[in-house]
JSON list of C-alpha atoms in Angstrom, two decimals:
[
{"chain": "A", "resi": 1, "resn": "MET", "atom": "CA", "xyz": [0.04, -0.07, 0.25]},
{"chain": "A", "resi": 2, "resn": "ASN", "atom": "CA", "xyz": [1.21, 3.30, -0.93]},
{"chain": "A", "resi": 3, "resn": "ARG", "atom": "CA", "xyz": [0.74, 6.18, 1.46]},
{"chain": "A", "resi": 4, "resn": "VAL", "atom": "CA", "xyz": [2.57, 9.34, 2.64]},
{"chain": "A", "resi": 5, "resn": "ALA", "atom": "CA", "xyz": [2.37, 10.82, 6.09]},
{"chain": "A", "resi": 6, "resn": "ILE", "atom": "CA", "xyz": [3.27, 13.86, 7.34]},
{"chain": "A", "resi": 7, "resn": "GLY", "atom": "CA", "xyz": [4.11, 13.78, 11.02]},
{"chain": "A", "resi": 8, "resn": "GLN", "atom": "CA", "xyz": [4.76, 16.67, 13.73]},
{"chain": "A", "resi": 9, "resn": "ARG", "atom": "CA", "xyz": [8.23, 16.46, 15.55]},
{"chain": "A", "resi": 10, "resn": "HIS", "atom": "CA", "xyz": [8.24, 17.15, 19.07]},
{"chain": "A", "resi": 11, "resn": "GLY", "atom": "CA", "xyz": [5.02, 18.74, 19.23]},
{"chain": "A", "resi": 12, "resn": "ARG", "atom": "CA", "xyz": [6.23, 21.93, 16.63]},
{"chain": "A", "resi": 13, "resn": "LEU", "atom": "CA", "xyz": [4.80, 23.03, 13.62]},
{"chain": "A", "resi": 14, "resn": "GLY", "atom": "CA", "xyz": [7.84, 21.65, 11.67]},
{"chain": "A", "resi": 15, "resn": "GLY", "atom": "CA", "xyz": [6.62, 18.39, 10.41]},
{"chain": "A", "resi": 16, "resn": "ARG", "atom": "CA", "xyz": [8.57, 15.76, 9.04]},
{"chain": "A", "resi": 17, "resn": "LEU", "atom": "CA", "xyz": [7.70, 13.92, 5.70]},
{"chain": "A", "resi": 18, "resn": "ARG", "atom": "CA", "xyz": [7.57, 10.06, 5.84]},
{"chain": "A", "resi": 19, "resn": "LEU", "atom": "CA", "xyz": [6.90, 7.92, 3.06]},
{"chain": "A", "resi": 20, "resn": "ARG", "atom": "CA", "xyz": [6.32, 4.03, 3.59]},
{"chain": "A", "resi": 21, "resn": "SER", "atom": "CA", "xyz": [6.15, 1.28, 1.49]},
{"chain": "A", "resi": 22, "resn": "VAL", "atom": "CA", "xyz": [6.93, 3.37, -1.72]},
{"chain": "A", "resi": 23, "resn": "ALA", "atom": "CA", "xyz": [9.18, 2.32, -4.47]},
{"chain": "A", "resi": 24, "resn": "LYS", "atom": "CA", "xyz": [12.13, 4.62, -5.00]},
{"chain": "A", "resi": 25, "resn": "ALA", "atom": "CA", "xyz": [10.86, 6.14, -8.36]},
{"chain": "A", "resi": 26, "resn": "ASP", "atom": "CA", "xyz": [7.36, 6.69, -6.83]},
{"chain": "A", "resi": 27, "resn": "ARG", "atom": "CA", "xyz": [8.65, 8.16, -3.45]},
{"chain": "A", "resi": 28, "resn": "ASP", "atom": "CA", "xyz": [10.93, 10.69, -5.69]},
{"chain": "A", "resi": 29, "resn": "SER", "atom": "CA", "xyz": [8.00, 11.60, -7.66]},
{"chain": "A", "resi": 30, "resn": "ALA", "atom": "CA", "xyz": [5.65, 12.08, -4.58]},
{"chain": "A", "resi": 31, "resn": "VAL", "atom": "CA", "xyz": [8.23, 13.96, -2.72]},
{"chain": "A", "resi": 32, "resn": "GLN", "atom": "CA", "xyz": [8.67, 16.33, -5.67]},
{"chain": "A", "resi": 33, "resn": "ALA", "atom": "CA", "xyz": [4.90, 16.66, -6.16]},
{"chain": "A", "resi": 34, "resn": "LEU", "atom": "CA", "xyz": [4.88, 17.84, -2.28]},
{"chain": "A", "resi": 35, "resn": "VAL", "atom": "CA", "xyz": [7.67, 20.02, -2.80]},
{"chain": "A", "resi": 36, "resn": "ASP", "atom": "CA", "xyz": [6.14, 21.59, -6.02]},
{"chain": "A", "resi": 37, "resn": "GLU", "atom": "CA", "xyz": [2.81, 21.95, -4.16]},
{"chain": "A", "resi": 38, "resn": "GLY", "atom": "CA", "xyz": [4.35, 23.86, -1.21]},
{"chain": "A", "resi": 39, "resn": "ALA", "atom": "CA", "xyz": [6.66, 25.94, -3.55]},
{"chain": "A", "resi": 40, "resn": "GLU", "atom": "CA", "xyz": [3.27, 27.17, -5.24]},
{"chain": "A", "resi": 41, "resn": "LEU", "atom": "CA", "xyz": [1.68, 27.56, -2.06]},
{"chain": "A", "resi": 42, "resn": "VAL", "atom": "CA", "xyz": [4.59, 29.70, -0.67]},
{"chain": "A", "resi": 43, "resn": "VAL", "atom": "CA", "xyz": [4.66, 32.00, -3.51]},
{"chain": "A", "resi": 44, "resn": "ARG", "atom": "CA", "xyz": [0.97, 32.62, -3.60]},
{"chain": "A", "resi": 45, "resn": "VAL", "atom": "CA", "xyz": [0.93, 33.34, 0.08]},
{"chain": "A", "resi": 46, "resn": "MET", "atom": "CA", "xyz": [3.98, 35.78, -0.63]},
{"chain": "A", "resi": 47, "resn": "ARG", "atom": "CA", "xyz": [2.41, 37.42, -3.43]},
{"chain": "A", "resi": 48, "resn": "ASP", "atom": "CA", "xyz": [-0.66, 38.08, -1.61]},
{"chain": "A", "resi": 49, "resn": "ALA", "atom": "CA", "xyz": [1.33, 39.45, 1.23]},
{"chain": "A", "resi": 50, "resn": "LEU", "atom": "CA", "xyz": [3.39, 41.85, -1.17]},
{"chain": "A", "resi": 51, "resn": "ARG", "atom": "CA", "xyz": [0.34, 43.10, -2.70]},
{"chain": "A", "resi": 52, "resn": "GLU", "atom": "CA", "xyz": [-1.23, 43.99, 0.61]},
{"chain": "A", "resi": 53, "resn": "GLN", "atom": "CA", "xyz": [2.05, 45.83, 1.85]},
{"chain": "A", "resi": 54, "resn": "ASP", "atom": "CA", "xyz": [2.09, 47.66, -1.45]},
{"chain": "A", "resi": 55, "resn": "ALA", "atom": "CA", "xyz": [-1.20, 48.71, -1.20]},
{"chain": "A", "resi": 56, "resn": "ALA", "atom": "CA", "xyz": [-0.75, 49.89, 2.31]},
{"chain": "A", "resi": 57, "resn": "ALA", "atom": "CA", "xyz": [2.21, 51.56, 1.60]},
{"chain": "A", "resi": 58, "resn": "ARG", "atom": "CA", "xyz": [0.70, 53.50, -1.43]},
{"chain": "A", "resi": 59, "resn": "VAL", "atom": "CA", "xyz": [-1.98, 54.79, 0.93]},
{"chain": "A", "resi": 60, "resn": "GLY", "atom": "CA", "xyz": [0.65, 55.72, 3.36]},
{"chain": "A", "resi": 61, "resn": "ILE", "atom": "CA", "xyz": [2.51, 57.54, 0.69]},
{"chain": "A", "resi": 62, "resn": "GLU", "atom": "CA", "xyz": [-0.27, 59.30, -0.80]},
{"chain": "A", "resi": 63, "resn": "GLN", "atom": "CA", "xyz": [-1.70, 60.30, 2.58]},
{"chain": "A", "resi": 64, "resn": "SER", "atom": "CA", "xyz": [1.88, 61.90, 3.32]},
{"chain": "A", "resi": 65, "resn": "GLY", "atom": "CA", "xyz": [1.30, 64.16, 0.30]},
{"chain": "A", "resi": 66, "resn": "VAL", "atom": "CA", "xyz": [3.53, 62.52, -2.17]},
{"chain": "A", "resi": 67, "resn": "GLU", "atom": "CA", "xyz": [2.52, 62.23, -5.70]},
{"chain": "A", "resi": 68, "resn": "ILE", "atom": "CA", "xyz": [2.93, 58.89, -7.30]},
{"chain": "A", "resi": 69, "resn": "SER", "atom": "CA", "xyz": [3.74, 58.76, -11.03]},
{"chain": "A", "resi": 70, "resn": "GLU", "atom": "CA", "xyz": [2.91, 55.85, -12.73]},
{"chain": "A", "resi": 71, "resn": "VAL", "atom": "CA", "xyz": [5.02, 55.11, -15.84]},
{"chain": "A", "resi": 72, "resn": "SER", "atom": "CA", "xyz": [3.58, 53.67, -19.30]},
{"chain": "A", "resi": 73, "resn": "PRO", "atom": "CA", "xyz": [5.09, 50.46, -20.67]},
{"chain": "A", "resi": 74, "resn": "ALA", "atom": "CA", "xyz": [6.42, 52.09, -23.41]},
{"chain": "A", "resi": 75, "resn": "PHE", "atom": "CA", "xyz": [8.48, 54.51, -21.27]},
{"chain": "A", "resi": 76, "resn": "ARG", "atom": "CA", "xyz": [9.48, 51.68, -18.72]},
{"chain": "A", "resi": 77, "resn": "ALA", "atom": "CA", "xyz": [10.78, 49.99, -22.06]},
{"chain": "A", "resi": 78, "resn": "GLN", "atom": "CA", "xyz": [12.86, 53.09, -22.75]},
{"chain": "A", "resi": 79, "resn": "LEU", "atom": "CA", "xyz": [14.33, 52.91, -19.34]},
{"chain": "A", "resi": 80, "resn": "VAL", "atom": "CA", "xyz": [15.17, 49.33, -19.53]},
{"chain": "A", "resi": 81, "resn": "GLU", "atom": "CA", "xyz": [16.95, 49.99, -22.94]},
{"chain": "A", "resi": 82, "resn": "ALA", "atom": "CA", "xyz": [18.68, 52.97, -21.45]},
{"chain": "A", "resi": 83, "resn": "THR", "atom": "CA", "xyz": [20.06, 51.10, -18.48]},
{"chain": "A", "resi": 84, "resn": "GLN", "atom": "CA", "xyz": [21.12, 48.13, -20.22]},
{"chain": "A", "resi": 85, "resn": "PRO", "atom": "CA", "xyz": [24.63, 49.33, -20.83]},
{"chain": "A", "resi": 86, "resn": "VAL", "atom": "CA", "xyz": [25.01, 49.69, -17.19]},
{"chain": "A", "resi": 87, "resn": "ILE", "atom": "CA", "xyz": [23.92, 46.32, -16.54]},
{"chain": "A", "resi": 88, "resn": "ASP", "atom": "CA", "xyz": [25.80, 44.37, -19.16]},
{"chain": "A", "resi": 89, "resn": "ALA", "atom": "CA", "xyz": [28.89, 46.17, -17.63]},
{"chain": "A", "resi": 90, "resn": "HIS", "atom": "CA", "xyz": [28.35, 44.61, -14.13]},
{"chain": "A", "resi": 91, "resn": "VAL", "atom": "CA", "xyz": [26.58, 41.39, -14.92]},
{"chain": "A", "resi": 92, "resn": "THR", "atom": "CA", "xyz": [29.83, 39.36, -14.78]},
{"chain": "A", "resi": 93, "resn": "ASP", "atom": "CA", "xyz": [29.61, 40.46, -10.97]},
{"chain": "A", "resi": 94, "resn": "VAL", "atom": "CA", "xyz": [26.70, 38.32, -10.37]},
{"chain": "A", "resi": 95, "resn": "ASP", "atom": "CA", "xyz": [26.05, 34.56, -10.68]},
{"chain": "A", "resi": 96, "resn": "GLY", "atom": "CA", "xyz": [24.91, 34.26, -14.29]},
{"chain": "A", "resi": 97, "resn": "GLU", "atom": "CA", "xyz": [22.28, 31.57, -13.55]},
{"chain": "A", "resi": 98, "resn": "LEU", "atom": "CA", "xyz": [20.87, 33.60, -10.71]},
{"chain": "A", "resi": 99, "resn": "TYR", "atom": "CA", "xyz": [20.76, 36.75, -12.85]},
{"chain": "A", "resi": 100, "resn": "GLN", "atom": "CA", "xyz": [18.98, 34.67, -15.92]},
{"chain": "A", "resi": 101, "resn": "SER", "atom": "CA", "xyz": [16.40, 33.19, -13.60]},
{"chain": "A", "resi": 102, "resn": "LEU", "atom": "CA", "xyz": [15.65, 36.77, -12.22]},
{"chain": "A", "resi": 103, "resn": "ARG", "atom": "CA", "xyz": [15.26, 38.09, -15.73]},
{"chain": "A", "resi": 104, "resn": "ASP", "atom": "CA", "xyz": [13.04, 35.30, -16.94]},
{"chain": "A", "resi": 105, "resn": "GLU", "atom": "CA", "xyz": [10.80, 35.93, -13.70]},
{"chain": "A", "resi": 106, "resn": "THR", "atom": "CA", "xyz": [10.55, 39.56, -14.51]},
{"chain": "A", "resi": 107, "resn": "GLN", "atom": "CA", "xyz": [9.71, 38.98, -18.11]},
{"chain": "A", "resi": 108, "resn": "ARG", "atom": "CA", "xyz": [7.09, 36.60, -17.03]},
{"chain": "A", "resi": 109, "resn": "LEU", "atom": "CA", "xyz": [5.68, 38.88, -14.55]},
{"chain": "A", "resi": 110, "resn": "ALA", "atom": "CA", "xyz": [5.74, 41.84, -16.58]},
{"chain": "A", "resi": 111, "resn": "SER", "atom": "CA", "xyz": [3.70, 39.96, -19.46]},
{"chain": "A", "resi": 112, "resn": "LYS", "atom": "CA", "xyz": [0.93, 39.25, -17.18]}
]
């Protein structure tokens, strides 16, 4: 019988994953599925929290009399193009894989 059990350790909220009677390939697949599901949940919760923080910050900023200027996608594209030489000059100072993953995620979010 294949089953997945999540247990508590020492009465704390930090649970421990236990897989019993599961073939290694199935276990690896089950663990990856749980990790993926957990990661999606964390990302969703963090995005919601950041949206709430951004909204609260915006209200506070506006109430203090500061004017917030929104930029159009066209102007943003101009800024990105204008700053690209600076980015290119310093990109070797950061991990290439990390940099590319951040760029990919930024582009994905910008396309929403």
